[in-house]
Each structure stands twice: as C-alpha cells, then as structure tokens.
Amino acid sequence: MKVRKYNSIKLKLMVIYISVVLIVMALSGTFMLRQVREMEEERARERLRGFAVRVYNTIVLPNDRARFIDAPEWETMQSEYEIEVILMSELGVGIAPVGFVGARSNDRAISWAMSGQEGFSVGRVGMDLNNIEAEWLSFAMPVDHADGRFIINARMKTDDMNANLFELTRILILTVLVALVIIPIAWYFLADTLTRPIVAMSRHARAVAGGDLTKQIPVHSGDEIGVLANSVNFMTNEISQHLEQQKKQDEMRKEFVANVSHELRTPLTSIRTYTETLIDGALEDPKTAMAFLEIIDEEARRMSTLVTDLLELSRLDNKQASLELDIVDLLGLIRISIRQCQVLAEQTNQVIQLAGTEDACFILANAPRINQVISNILSNSIKYSPKGSTIHVSVESDENRHQVSIRDEGMGVPEEDLSRIFDRFYRVDKARSRALGGTGLGLAIAKEIMEAHGGTIHAASTPGIGTTMVLRFKREEGGVGV
Ligand code: ATP
Ligand code: MG
C-alpha cells in the first residue's frame, strides 16, 4: 500500500512541530514582553524620582514659598528633561508652576503622596500642559519645607516606552515568521532521515512476505526506530531459523521413508526370488527346498522385526506410548536383561559380568521398556565383540542418580560415527550389521525410551579396544513392593 502524501507521518509530525514552536514562541514572547515592560517601568520610576528629588533640591528647598512658586526653573527643567513637574499642596491642590490649574486627584501616585508615601502609577490618562490627552507614567512624593508640607509630582508620557515595546513585539513576530519558513525546509530534510528507515522496513516486510528471508534492515540509530528495525531483523532471523529447522525435519522424514522402503524391499526381493525359484522347480528337491524356506522364514522374521520396531518408534514419536511408570529396582531389571541375553552370549562363548553396588537402585520407570533398552545394548555388545570376550556391566550411584555402564571389548565405533549411531537406520558397517540381522533402529529406540524417562544415553568408544554405553537415571527414594 502506498502512503498517501497528506496522510504521512512526516506531515503530521510537522504540524505538531509547528504548533509546538508557535506555542513556545507565544508563551516566551509574552513573558519577555512582560519582563521588559516591568524593567522599563522601573527605569522610568527611577528617572522620575531622580528628577523630583532634583527639583526639590534646586527649586523648593533653597527658597521660601513666595519665591519658589514662580521660580523660572520650573520651565527650564521641564523642557530640558521632557518631564512635567508640578508642586502641590499637601492636599493635592496645584501650586506651581503658576500657570498650572489641572487637578490630578485621580492619579494613584498622588493619592499615595497625600498619605505620606512615595507613589508611582502607570497608564493614567490625562491632559498635558498643552491640553493634549496622553497616557502617563507618574511619580509623586511628599516633601517637607519650612513653609509646610508639599507634594512634588513628576510625570512623563508612556509613548517612548510603548514605542520600545512595540519594536520588541515586531521583532518577536518577525522571528516567528522566519521560523515558520525555516522549519518546513529543515523539516523536509530531517524528516526524511526519520521516515527513510520506516520506508525501508516496509520494503523489507514485503520482501519477507515474498519469501526472501536473507535480507537485514540496516540499523543506523539507537532510537526507537532503530530498536524497531532491530526487532524486525531479529524476527526475520527467527522465522528463517524456524523454516530451516522445518526443512531439515522434512528432509529427515523423506530420508526415513526412503530407508524404510529400502529395508522392506530387500527382504521382499529375497523372498520373491526364492519363492519363484521354488515354483520354477526347486520344490522338487526337498533339501534345496528346505534351505530356501529357511531363508524365506528368516527374511519374513526380519521384516516382522522391522515393522515392530517402526511401530514402536512411531508410538514413541507420537508420545502415545503408554509409559506407565512405577518405582522399580534398576539392578533387578539389569539382572533380568542379562539372563535374557545369556543364551546369545553363550553361543559365542562370551561372558557378561555384573559389578558395582549390591543395593537396590530405585528409579521411576516402565520396566519392560528399560529392559528393552538394556537388552538392546547388551545384544549390540555381543554382536560387535569377538568370541570369548567379556562384557562388563556396572552400576554406580550418587545422591541424584543411578548410572549403568555397559562395556565391551569389541571392534568399537570410529570417532566420526559415534554421534550418529543413535540415528535411525544408521549402521557403521551396513553389510556386517545386516548380516547380523540388524536394522539400525535399536539405539534410536533406546534413545527415545531414555528421553521419555527423562534419562540420558551416551556412547564412548575406542576402535579396536571396545565400546562403553552409559545410561543415567534420576534416583528415586525407596521402592514399595517391587
Ligand atoms: P538393531 O539393533 O536394530 O538390530 P543394529 O544393532 O545395527 O540393529 P543399533 O543397535 O541402532 O543397530 O546400532 C547402530 C550401529 O551402531 C550398529 O549398526 C553398529 O555399527 C554400531 N554399534 C552399536 N553398538 C556397538 C558396539 N557395542 N560396538 C560396536 N559398534 C556398535
Ligand atoms: Mg542393536
């Protein structure tokens, strides 16, 4: 899906950004103007105060009332400083300069002075000496004189200050306008660095959807988008691994089916060949016929064993195998397995010895299954060891587990095959194993059974010296009635 231009993140972010800039500018502008205004007022107050004090010192204080009322300095100072100054009686009635007649009773500064304090007011509207209406900054203070108490009121027009403030406002507005022009331009370039990874990510997602799991999004930043890109990369990796695993499993399954077919076809071919030969006339000769039938019987048995093993594996695979667990004595199970294999061992003059603990070793297990595992290992040792050799079985225990080791003095397993002998159908020497009647499923089944019990099976071997198989079981305390 293509992102509509006016709906893009970029635009939304820009609108937010501009709004934020405007708000910040408005707030800080207002604050600044207020600060400046206060400063200007403070300055005006100081100026007016200084002027009033000067007027007091130069005109009022050195003269008596009759003299200072019409002193010419009122005019000169007035025009020199552009500050209007008047003298009033204690009650706020104009006294000097002589021409002054207006009342300023509504000026708060004067009210303060009348009550005996310095006063200052801003923004009072009143006429100036030329009868022109204006806004004033006004300062008034009571002064003492030999002829009584008077009030000096100095005031100046706010025009100057307002002009300054207006200038400042103008600069602020101009700054905002410049910002409004610069932001979108800067934004255009900046936002691209923001949205580029997002665009890259959606392209990546489309590639993944199309089955390409090899690509990784380049991560340039550690910000949220970088983190997101990392997560997407991680996810792709996981999916890719998962798919690979599945592929491997599929391959294993195919190989398994191929193996099964092959293992079934070999005895079947053999059976067919001998049957056909019998039909074609070999039946006439009872001796040959008997030999052939024995072979057919042997092959049928082999197929039967194979099918049983396969069913067993399939059941273990599906976790359907009803593993009814009881507390059983491992040592007892070992003795039973040894007894079962004894017949086989005697045929080749082999001896199976049991060593180690004499005490019962309790484990939680399905007895027939564990019996199957031990018998399988013992029969391997018998099959793959020379005549007259000894097979050593021992049991050791520690506080957590029981360990069974079955060691033979046989041909051993080459290092590179050791990890594979637990694979289904894996045989080190195919021909030899087949000749001995093996299908290569025994250890695979043993492993499945051990895992279903929460135990482990390991092999160690030195070719020419012998092989040791090690089984480990979790130890169980105290068996009842076994
Ligand atoms: P099956 O047990 O199904 O009758 P098998 O004995 O060939 O057939 P496994 O028991 O799974 O199969 O063993 C796999 C292979 O491991 C054997 O073919 C053999 O090559 C090797 N192997 C197993 N045990 C020993 C051993 N004690 N000494 C030497 N090689 C062994
Ligand atoms: Mg075997």
Short mmCIF file of C-alpha atoms and ligand atoms in Angstrom, two decimals:
data_model
loop_
_atom_site.label_atom_id
_atom_site.label_comp_id
_atom_site.label_asym_id
_atom_site.label_seq_id
_atom_site.Cartn_x
_atom_site.Cartn_y
_atom_site.Cartn_z
CA MET A 1 0.00 0.00 0.00
CA LYS A 2 1.31 3.39 -0.94
CA VAL A 3 1.25 6.02 1.78
CA ARG A 4 -0.98 8.90 0.84
CA LYS A 5 1.02 12.07 0.73
CA TYR A 6 -1.14 14.15 3.02
CA ASN A 7 -1.59 11.40 5.50
CA SER A 8 2.05 10.68 6.07
CA ILE A 9 3.78 10.67 9.41
CA LYS A 10 6.07 13.36 8.09
CA LEU A 11 3.22 15.82 7.65
CA LYS A 12 1.63 15.01 10.97
CA LEU A 13 4.92 15.49 12.74
CA MET A 14 5.46 18.80 11.00
CA VAL A 15 2.07 20.09 12.07
CA ILE A 16 2.86 19.07 15.64
CA TYR A 17 6.26 20.69 15.41
CA ILE A 18 4.95 23.98 14.09
CA SER A 19 2.22 24.07 16.70
CA VAL A 20 4.79 23.49 19.40
CA VAL A 21 7.02 26.24 18.02
CA LEU A 22 4.10 28.68 17.87
CA ILE A 23 3.02 27.90 21.41
CA VAL A 24 6.53 28.18 22.76
CA MET A 25 7.15 31.44 20.91
CA ALA A 26 3.83 32.91 22.09
CA LEU A 27 4.50 31.95 25.70
CA SER A 28 8.09 33.08 25.78
CA GLY A 29 7.21 36.25 23.81
CA THR A 30 4.52 37.21 26.27
CA PHE A 31 6.83 36.52 29.17
CA MET A 32 9.62 38.52 27.61
CA LEU A 33 7.38 41.48 26.85
CA ARG A 34 6.15 41.50 30.40
CA GLN A 35 9.66 41.38 31.79
CA VAL A 36 10.80 44.20 29.53
CA ARG A 37 7.76 46.26 30.38
CA GLU A 38 8.42 45.86 34.09
CA MET A 39 12.03 46.84 33.58
CA GLU A 40 11.09 49.90 31.57
CA GLU A 41 8.60 50.97 34.21
CA GLU A 42 11.15 50.52 36.92
CA ARG A 43 13.61 52.63 34.97
CA ALA A 44 11.02 55.35 34.38
CA ARG A 45 10.16 55.38 38.06
CA GLU A 46 13.82 55.82 38.99
CA ARG A 47 14.21 58.55 36.44
CA LEU A 48 11.13 60.42 37.64
CA ARG A 49 12.17 60.02 41.24
CA GLY A 50 15.64 61.41 40.50
CA PHE A 51 14.08 64.32 38.74
CA ALA A 52 11.66 65.03 41.58
CA VAL A 53 14.48 64.97 44.11
CA ARG A 54 16.46 67.36 41.97
CA VAL A 55 13.57 69.74 41.64
CA TYR A 56 13.16 69.64 45.39
CA ASN A 57 16.82 70.30 45.98
CA THR A 58 17.26 73.06 43.40
CA ILE A 59 13.90 74.87 43.43
CA VAL A 60 11.93 74.11 46.55
CA LEU A 61 14.38 73.60 49.37
CA PRO A 62 16.66 76.66 48.95
CA ASN A 63 13.75 79.15 48.58
CA ASP A 64 10.79 80.23 50.58
CA ARG A 65 7.28 79.63 49.36
CA ALA A 66 6.79 83.00 47.79
CA ARG A 67 9.99 82.63 45.85
CA PHE A 68 9.80 79.03 44.61
CA ILE A 69 6.18 79.26 43.44
CA ASP A 70 7.09 81.35 40.42
CA ALA A 71 10.68 80.31 40.00
CA PRO A 72 11.69 80.31 36.32
CA GLU A 73 13.48 76.96 36.77
CA TRP A 74 10.16 75.12 36.58
CA GLU A 75 10.04 75.90 32.90
CA THR A 76 13.68 75.35 32.13
CA MET A 77 13.97 71.99 33.85
CA GLN A 78 10.70 70.89 32.38
CA SER A 79 11.82 71.41 28.81
CA GLU A 80 15.31 70.16 29.44
CA TYR A 81 14.25 66.72 30.66
CA GLU A 82 10.91 66.37 28.89
CA ILE A 83 9.39 65.66 32.23
CA GLU A 84 6.42 67.55 33.53
CA VAL A 85 6.73 68.53 37.12
CA ILE A 86 4.31 70.32 39.44
CA LEU A 87 4.17 71.18 43.03
CA MET A 88 1.03 70.64 45.04
CA SER A 89 -0.12 71.34 48.49
CA GLU A 90 -0.34 68.56 50.99
CA LEU A 91 -3.95 68.17 49.93
CA GLY A 92 -3.22 67.79 46.23
CA VAL A 93 -4.04 71.28 45.08
CA GLY A 94 -1.78 72.69 42.38
CA ILE A 95 0.62 75.45 43.49
CA ALA A 96 3.45 75.68 40.98
CA PRO A 97 4.30 76.41 38.26
CA VAL A 98 1.97 79.30 38.43
CA GLY A 99 0.03 78.60 35.26
CA PHE A 100 -0.94 75.09 36.33
CA VAL A 101 -4.59 74.66 37.14
CA GLY A 102 -5.50 71.00 36.46
CA ALA A 103 -6.47 68.60 39.18
CA ARG A 104 -4.72 65.26 39.33
CA SER A 105 -6.72 63.75 42.11
CA ASN A 106 -7.45 60.55 40.21
CA ASP A 107 -3.73 59.75 39.97
CA ARG A 108 -2.90 56.94 42.40
CA ALA A 109 0.67 58.20 42.71
CA ILE A 110 -0.64 61.43 44.16
CA SER A 111 -3.01 59.62 46.48
CA TRP A 112 -0.03 57.76 47.90
CA ALA A 113 1.90 61.02 48.33
CA MET A 114 -1.06 62.58 50.08
CA SER A 115 -0.99 59.75 52.56
CA GLY A 116 2.68 60.48 53.19
CA GLN A 117 4.39 57.88 50.92
CA GLU A 118 6.07 57.83 47.57
CA GLY A 119 3.74 56.73 44.81
CA PHE A 120 4.01 55.56 41.23
CA SER A 121 1.33 54.96 38.63
CA VAL A 122 1.28 53.76 35.05
CA GLY A 123 -1.22 54.36 32.33
CA ARG A 124 -3.25 57.12 33.82
CA VAL A 125 -4.85 59.22 31.08
CA GLY A 126 -4.79 62.97 31.47
CA MET A 127 -4.17 66.27 29.69
CA ASP A 128 -0.68 67.62 29.30
CA LEU A 129 0.20 71.28 29.80
CA ASN A 130 -0.86 71.99 26.25
CA ASN A 131 -4.21 70.34 26.88
CA ILE A 132 -3.47 67.29 24.77
CA GLU A 133 -4.68 63.99 26.10
CA ALA A 134 -1.92 61.47 26.87
CA GLU A 135 -1.05 58.40 28.90
CA TRP A 136 1.35 58.94 31.76
CA LEU A 137 3.94 57.41 33.97
CA SER A 138 3.61 59.37 37.16
CA PHE A 139 5.70 59.67 40.32
CA ALA A 140 4.76 61.66 43.40
CA MET A 141 6.45 62.22 46.75
CA PRO A 142 5.74 64.28 49.80
CA VAL A 143 8.47 66.81 50.71
CA ASP A 144 8.96 68.84 53.82
CA HIS A 145 9.75 72.55 53.80
CA ALA A 146 9.94 75.27 56.35
CA ASP A 147 6.67 76.61 54.98
CA GLY A 148 4.84 73.32 55.26
CA ARG A 149 4.49 70.00 53.54
CA PHE A 150 4.17 69.81 49.77
CA ILE A 151 3.89 67.17 47.07
CA ILE A 152 6.13 67.04 44.05
CA ASN A 153 4.65 65.20 41.08
CA ALA A 154 6.82 64.32 38.09
CA ARG A 155 5.36 62.56 35.09
CA MET A 156 6.25 61.64 31.56
CA LYS A 157 4.36 60.25 28.61
CA THR A 158 4.31 56.48 28.08
CA ASP A 159 4.79 56.95 24.32
CA ASP A 160 8.52 56.27 24.44
CA MET A 161 8.20 53.15 26.43
CA ASN A 162 5.32 51.90 24.30
CA ALA A 163 7.32 52.54 21.17
CA ASN A 164 10.13 50.41 22.55
CA LEU A 165 7.75 47.61 23.47
CA PHE A 166 6.13 47.74 20.10
CA GLU A 167 9.51 47.44 18.45
CA LEU A 168 10.26 44.38 20.54
CA THR A 169 6.90 42.81 19.64
CA ARG A 170 7.63 43.41 16.00
CA ILE A 171 10.99 41.63 16.30
CA LEU A 172 9.34 38.68 18.03
CA ILE A 173 6.67 38.31 15.37
CA LEU A 174 9.29 38.55 12.68
CA THR A 175 11.33 35.80 14.37
CA VAL A 176 8.26 33.54 14.45
CA LEU A 177 7.63 34.18 10.77
CA VAL A 178 11.23 33.37 9.89
CA ALA A 179 10.97 30.20 11.99
CA LEU A 180 7.79 29.23 10.18
CA VAL A 181 9.62 29.46 6.89
CA ILE A 182 12.77 27.69 8.07
CA ILE A 183 11.07 24.83 9.94
CA PRO A 184 9.35 23.23 6.95
CA ILE A 185 12.56 23.45 4.93
CA ALA A 186 14.70 21.93 7.69
CA TRP A 187 11.89 19.50 8.30
CA TYR A 188 11.82 18.35 4.75
CA PHE A 189 15.40 17.11 5.09
CA LEU A 190 15.26 15.99 8.71
CA ALA A 191 12.01 14.11 8.45
CA ASP A 192 13.46 12.10 5.63
CA THR A 193 16.06 10.65 7.96
CA LEU A 194 13.15 9.75 10.21
CA THR A 195 10.91 8.15 7.64
CA ARG A 196 13.58 6.54 5.49
CA PRO A 197 14.08 3.61 7.92
CA ILE A 198 10.30 3.17 8.08
CA VAL A 199 10.06 3.03 4.32
CA ALA A 200 12.99 0.60 4.31
CA MET A 201 11.20 -1.52 6.86
CA SER A 202 8.00 -1.80 4.88
CA ARG A 203 10.05 -2.73 1.83
CA HIS A 204 11.75 -5.36 3.97
CA ALA A 205 8.40 -6.69 5.21
CA ARG A 206 7.24 -7.06 1.63
CA ALA A 207 10.44 -8.93 0.76
CA VAL A 208 9.88 -11.28 3.70
CA ALA A 209 6.29 -11.85 2.63
CA GLY A 210 7.69 -12.72 -0.79
CA GLY A 211 9.87 -15.39 0.81
CA ASP A 212 13.21 -13.57 0.95
CA LEU A 213 14.49 -14.04 4.48
CA THR A 214 18.13 -13.30 3.79
CA LYS A 215 17.92 -9.51 3.95
CA GLN A 216 18.51 -7.48 7.10
CA ILE A 217 17.40 -3.91 7.60
CA PRO A 218 20.45 -1.70 8.10
CA VAL A 219 20.23 -0.11 11.55
CA HIS A 220 21.78 3.35 11.76
CA SER A 221 20.44 4.70 15.00
CA GLY A 222 19.76 3.63 18.55
CA ASP A 223 16.44 5.48 18.73
CA GLU A 224 13.00 3.86 18.79
CA ILE A 225 13.04 3.29 15.07
CA GLY A 226 16.47 1.67 15.33
CA VAL A 227 15.13 -0.58 18.06
CA LEU A 228 12.14 -1.46 15.90
CA ALA A 229 14.43 -2.27 12.98
CA ASN A 230 16.47 -4.50 15.26
CA SER A 231 13.35 -6.31 16.39
CA VAL A 232 12.23 -6.84 12.82
CA ASN A 233 15.67 -8.22 11.97
CA PHE A 234 15.51 -10.50 14.98
CA MET A 235 12.06 -11.72 13.97
CA THR A 236 13.18 -12.41 10.40
CA ASN A 237 16.12 -14.34 11.74
CA GLU A 238 13.88 -16.44 13.98
CA ILE A 239 11.49 -17.20 11.14
CA SER A 240 14.38 -18.08 8.89
CA GLN A 241 15.83 -20.43 11.51
CA HIS A 242 12.45 -21.96 12.11
CA LEU A 243 11.98 -22.59 8.40
CA GLU A 244 15.44 -24.09 8.14
CA GLN A 245 14.68 -26.43 11.00
CA GLN A 246 11.44 -27.43 9.35
CA LYS A 247 13.27 -28.04 6.11
CA LYS A 248 15.76 -30.24 7.92
CA GLN A 249 12.93 -32.17 9.53
CA ASP A 250 11.25 -32.61 6.18
CA GLU A 251 14.47 -33.94 4.77
CA MET A 252 14.89 -36.32 7.68
CA ARG A 253 11.36 -37.56 7.19
CA LYS A 254 11.95 -38.17 3.49
CA GLU A 255 15.18 -39.98 4.25
CA PHE A 256 13.39 -42.06 6.84
CA VAL A 257 10.68 -43.09 4.40
CA ALA A 258 13.33 -43.93 1.80
CA ASN A 259 15.19 -46.03 4.38
CA VAL A 260 12.05 -47.86 5.45
CA SER A 261 11.16 -48.63 1.83
CA HIS A 262 14.63 -49.88 1.18
CA GLU A 263 14.73 -52.03 4.31
CA LEU A 264 11.39 -53.59 3.40
CA ARG A 265 12.23 -54.11 -0.25
CA THR A 266 15.44 -56.03 0.40
CA PRO A 267 13.85 -58.94 2.29
CA LEU A 268 10.81 -58.83 -0.01
CA THR A 269 13.01 -59.18 -3.11
CA SER A 270 14.82 -62.03 -1.46
CA ILE A 271 11.54 -63.74 -0.55
CA ARG A 272 10.22 -63.29 -4.10
CA THR A 273 13.40 -64.65 -5.66
CA TYR A 274 13.39 -67.78 -3.54
CA THR A 275 9.65 -68.32 -3.93
CA GLU A 276 9.93 -68.04 -7.71
CA THR A 277 12.85 -70.46 -7.74
CA LEU A 278 10.78 -72.88 -5.67
CA ILE A 279 7.84 -72.53 -8.06
CA ASP A 280 10.13 -72.98 -11.01
CA GLY A 281 11.06 -76.45 -9.80
CA ALA A 282 13.36 -76.20 -6.79
CA LEU A 283 10.47 -77.58 -4.80
CA GLU A 284 11.23 -80.97 -6.40
CA ASP A 285 14.45 -81.20 -4.40
CA PRO A 286 13.40 -81.36 -0.74
CA LYS A 287 16.89 -80.45 0.56
CA THR A 288 17.14 -77.27 -1.50
CA ALA A 289 13.50 -76.51 -0.82
CA MET A 290 14.11 -76.72 2.92
CA ALA A 291 17.13 -74.41 2.70
CA PHE A 292 15.15 -71.88 0.65
CA LEU A 293 12.20 -71.98 3.02
CA GLU A 294 14.52 -71.33 5.94
CA ILE A 295 15.84 -68.25 4.14
CA ILE A 296 12.29 -67.11 3.39
CA ASP A 297 11.38 -67.63 7.02
CA GLU A 298 14.45 -65.67 8.10
CA GLU A 299 13.59 -62.76 5.80
CA ALA A 300 9.98 -62.73 6.93
CA ARG A 301 11.15 -62.60 10.52
CA ARG A 302 13.42 -59.73 9.71
CA MET A 303 10.52 -57.83 8.13
CA SER A 304 8.39 -58.56 11.10
CA THR A 305 11.05 -57.24 13.49
CA LEU A 306 11.47 -54.16 11.35
CA VAL A 307 7.76 -53.43 11.31
CA THR A 308 7.57 -53.95 15.07
CA ASP A 309 10.47 -51.56 15.58
CA LEU A 310 8.91 -48.98 13.30
CA LEU A 311 5.61 -49.18 15.12
CA GLU A 312 7.47 -48.79 18.37
CA LEU A 313 9.28 -45.70 17.13
CA SER A 314 6.13 -44.19 15.75
CA ARG A 315 4.41 -44.71 19.08
CA LEU A 316 7.32 -43.10 20.94
CA ASP A 317 7.32 -40.25 18.44
CA ASN A 318 3.67 -39.53 18.95
CA LYS A 319 4.12 -39.70 22.70
CA GLN A 320 1.29 -42.21 22.63
CA ALA A 321 3.44 -44.88 24.17
CA SER A 322 1.61 -45.50 27.39
CA LEU A 323 4.54 -45.04 29.69
CA GLU A 324 3.11 -46.36 32.90
CA LEU A 325 5.78 -45.54 35.41
CA ASP A 326 6.43 -47.46 38.59
CA ILE A 327 9.16 -47.35 41.12
CA VAL A 328 11.36 -50.25 40.10
CA ASP A 329 14.74 -51.65 41.09
CA LEU A 330 17.16 -50.94 38.26
CA LEU A 331 19.52 -53.67 39.46
CA GLY A 332 16.71 -56.23 39.21
CA LEU A 333 15.96 -55.12 35.64
CA ILE A 334 19.63 -55.44 34.70
CA ARG A 335 19.75 -58.98 36.07
CA ILE A 336 16.69 -59.95 34.02
CA SER A 337 18.20 -58.46 30.82
CA ILE A 338 21.49 -60.25 31.42
CA ARG A 339 19.67 -63.55 31.89
CA GLN A 340 17.78 -62.99 28.60
CA CYS A 341 20.99 -62.30 26.68
CA GLN A 342 22.91 -65.10 28.32
CA VAL A 343 21.72 -67.63 25.71
CA LEU A 344 23.01 -65.43 22.90
CA ALA A 345 26.33 -64.83 24.68
CA GLU A 346 26.89 -68.50 25.36
CA GLN A 347 26.73 -69.24 21.64
CA THR A 348 29.87 -67.17 21.18
CA ASN A 349 31.47 -68.03 24.48
CA GLN A 350 31.02 -64.54 25.82
CA VAL A 351 30.65 -63.73 29.50
CA ILE A 352 28.51 -60.96 30.95
CA GLN A 353 29.75 -59.73 34.33
CA LEU A 354 27.84 -57.53 36.72
CA ALA A 355 29.78 -55.41 39.19
CA GLY A 356 29.20 -52.45 41.46
CA THR A 357 26.58 -51.89 44.11
CA GLU A 358 24.58 -54.73 45.56
CA ASP A 359 21.88 -52.45 46.96
CA ALA A 360 18.60 -51.92 45.18
CA CYS A 361 18.67 -48.85 42.90
CA PHE A 362 15.20 -47.40 42.64
CA ILE A 363 14.06 -45.46 39.60
CA LEU A 364 10.72 -44.31 38.27
CA ALA A 365 10.33 -46.27 35.06
CA ASN A 366 8.37 -48.51 32.77
CA ALA A 367 10.09 -51.84 33.46
CA PRO A 368 9.61 -53.58 30.06
CA ARG A 369 10.95 -50.52 28.23
CA ILE A 370 14.07 -50.21 30.31
CA ASN A 371 14.54 -53.93 29.93
CA GLN A 372 14.33 -53.39 26.17
CA VAL A 373 16.99 -50.67 26.29
CA ILE A 374 19.46 -52.74 28.32
CA SER A 375 18.86 -55.88 26.24
CA ASN A 376 19.46 -53.93 23.07
CA ILE A 377 22.76 -52.57 24.32
CA LEU A 378 23.81 -56.00 25.57
CA SER A 379 22.91 -57.62 22.26
CA ASN A 380 24.94 -54.98 20.42
CA SER A 381 27.92 -55.73 22.64
CA ILE A 382 27.52 -59.42 21.96
CA LYS A 383 27.11 -58.86 18.20
CA TYR A 384 30.01 -56.44 17.80
CA SER A 385 32.58 -58.17 20.07
CA PRO A 386 34.76 -61.19 19.33
CA LYS A 387 34.15 -64.70 20.60
CA GLY A 388 35.21 -65.33 24.17
CA SER A 389 35.25 -61.67 25.16
CA THR A 390 33.79 -60.29 28.35
CA ILE A 391 31.02 -57.71 28.71
CA HIS A 392 31.21 -55.66 31.90
CA VAL A 393 28.08 -54.23 33.39
CA SER A 394 28.34 -51.94 36.40
CA VAL A 395 26.05 -49.71 38.39
CA GLU A 396 27.15 -46.61 40.27
CA SER A 397 25.02 -44.20 42.25
CA ASP A 398 25.34 -40.77 43.67
CA GLU A 399 22.77 -38.78 45.60
CA ASN A 400 20.88 -37.70 42.48
CA ARG A 401 21.13 -40.55 40.03
CA HIS A 402 21.99 -44.10 39.12
CA GLN A 403 24.37 -44.79 36.28
CA VAL A 404 24.65 -48.02 34.31
CA SER A 405 27.78 -48.65 32.22
CA ILE A 406 27.96 -51.48 29.72
CA ARG A 407 31.46 -52.00 28.42
CA ASP A 408 32.58 -54.49 25.78
CA GLU A 409 35.92 -55.48 24.28
CA GLY A 410 34.70 -55.30 20.71
CA MET A 411 35.57 -53.59 17.47
CA GLY A 412 34.44 -50.21 18.72
CA VAL A 413 32.89 -47.31 16.82
CA PRO A 414 35.06 -44.83 14.90
CA GLU A 415 35.03 -41.34 16.38
CA GLU A 416 33.20 -39.79 13.41
CA ASP A 417 30.33 -42.31 13.65
CA LEU A 418 29.88 -42.10 17.38
CA SER A 419 27.34 -39.29 17.38
CA ARG A 420 25.34 -40.89 14.58
CA ILE A 421 24.79 -44.40 15.93
CA PHE A 422 21.62 -43.14 17.65
CA ASP A 423 20.17 -42.04 14.31
CA ARG A 424 17.51 -44.19 12.73
CA PHE A 425 18.88 -46.83 10.34
CA TYR A 426 22.43 -45.72 10.98
CA ARG A 427 24.90 -48.58 10.92
CA VAL A 428 28.65 -48.21 10.88
CA ASP A 429 29.14 -51.26 8.70
CA LYS A 430 25.87 -51.79 6.83
CA ALA A 431 26.73 -55.18 5.40
CA ARG A 432 28.02 -56.57 8.65
CA SER A 433 25.11 -55.28 10.68
CA ARG A 434 22.63 -56.65 8.17
CA ALA A 435 24.38 -60.00 8.21
CA LEU A 436 23.90 -59.98 11.95
CA GLY A 437 20.21 -59.25 11.46
CA GLY A 438 20.30 -55.60 12.47
CA THR A 439 18.16 -52.84 11.04
CA GLY A 440 19.92 -49.95 12.77
CA LEU A 441 16.85 -48.96 14.80
CA GLY A 442 17.88 -50.46 18.15
CA LEU A 443 19.79 -47.48 19.55
CA ALA A 444 17.33 -44.98 18.07
CA ILE A 445 14.56 -46.68 20.01
CA ALA A 446 16.75 -46.89 23.13
CA LYS A 447 17.39 -43.16 22.96
CA GLU A 448 13.71 -42.34 22.57
CA ILE A 449 12.86 -44.52 25.54
CA MET A 450 15.56 -42.96 27.72
CA GLU A 451 14.38 -39.48 26.83
CA ALA A 452 10.79 -40.40 27.57
CA HIS A 453 12.03 -41.35 31.03
CA GLY A 454 13.94 -38.12 31.49
CA GLY A 455 17.19 -40.05 31.39
CA THR A 456 20.16 -39.98 29.04
CA ILE A 457 22.19 -42.39 26.93
CA HIS A 458 25.78 -41.82 25.83
CA ALA A 459 28.38 -43.77 23.92
CA ALA A 460 32.16 -43.71 24.25
CA SER A 461 34.37 -45.90 22.14
CA THR A 462 37.91 -46.65 21.08
CA PRO A 463 38.09 -48.64 17.86
CA GLY A 464 39.81 -51.96 18.46
CA ILE A 465 39.54 -51.67 22.22
CA GLY A 466 35.86 -51.51 22.95
CA THR A 467 32.71 -49.51 23.48
CA THR A 468 31.06 -48.24 26.63
CA MET A 469 27.39 -47.25 26.71
CA VAL A 470 26.28 -45.17 29.68
CA LEU A 471 22.70 -44.84 30.89
CA ARG A 472 21.71 -42.31 33.53
CA PHE A 473 18.52 -42.35 35.55
CA LYS A 474 17.10 -39.99 38.10
CA ARG A 475 17.32 -41.55 41.52
CA GLU A 476 14.09 -42.38 43.31
CA GLU A 477 13.95 -42.89 47.06
CA GLY A 478 12.51 -46.12 48.42
CA GLY A 479 10.51 -48.58 46.37
CA VAL A 480 7.33 -50.17 47.61
CA GLY A 481 6.58 -53.80 46.84
CA VAL A 482 8.93 -54.24 43.94
P1 ATP B 1 19.20 -53.44 15.52
O1 ATP B 1 19.64 -53.07 16.88
O2 ATP B 1 18.08 -52.64 15.01
O3 ATP B 1 19.02 -54.90 15.35
P2 ATP B 1 21.82 -52.51 14.90
O4 ATP B 1 22.38 -53.21 16.09
O5 ATP B 1 22.67 -52.47 13.68
O6 ATP B 1 20.41 -53.06 14.54
P3 ATP B 1 21.75 -50.21 16.56
O7 ATP B 1 21.61 -51.05 17.77
O8 ATP B 1 20.94 -48.99 16.48
O9 ATP B 1 21.51 -51.02 15.25
O10 ATP B 1 23.27 -49.77 16.44
C1 ATP B 1 23.65 -48.91 15.39
C2 ATP B 1 25.05 -49.20 14.94
O11 ATP B 1 25.97 -48.81 15.95
C3 ATP B 1 25.34 -50.61 14.69
O12 ATP B 1 24.99 -50.98 13.39
C4 ATP B 1 26.84 -50.69 14.92
O13 ATP B 1 27.50 -50.33 13.74
C5 ATP B 1 27.10 -49.64 15.95
N1 ATP B 1 27.21 -50.23 17.30
C6 ATP B 1 26.25 -50.25 18.24
N2 ATP B 1 26.73 -50.82 19.37
C7 ATP B 1 28.01 -51.17 19.15
C8 ATP B 1 29.05 -51.80 19.92
N3 ATP B 1 28.83 -52.21 21.17
N4 ATP B 1 30.25 -51.99 19.34
C9 ATP B 1 30.47 -51.58 18.08
N5 ATP B 1 29.54 -50.98 17.29
C10 ATP B 1 28.33 -50.80 17.82
MG MG B 2 21.28 -53.15 18.04
#
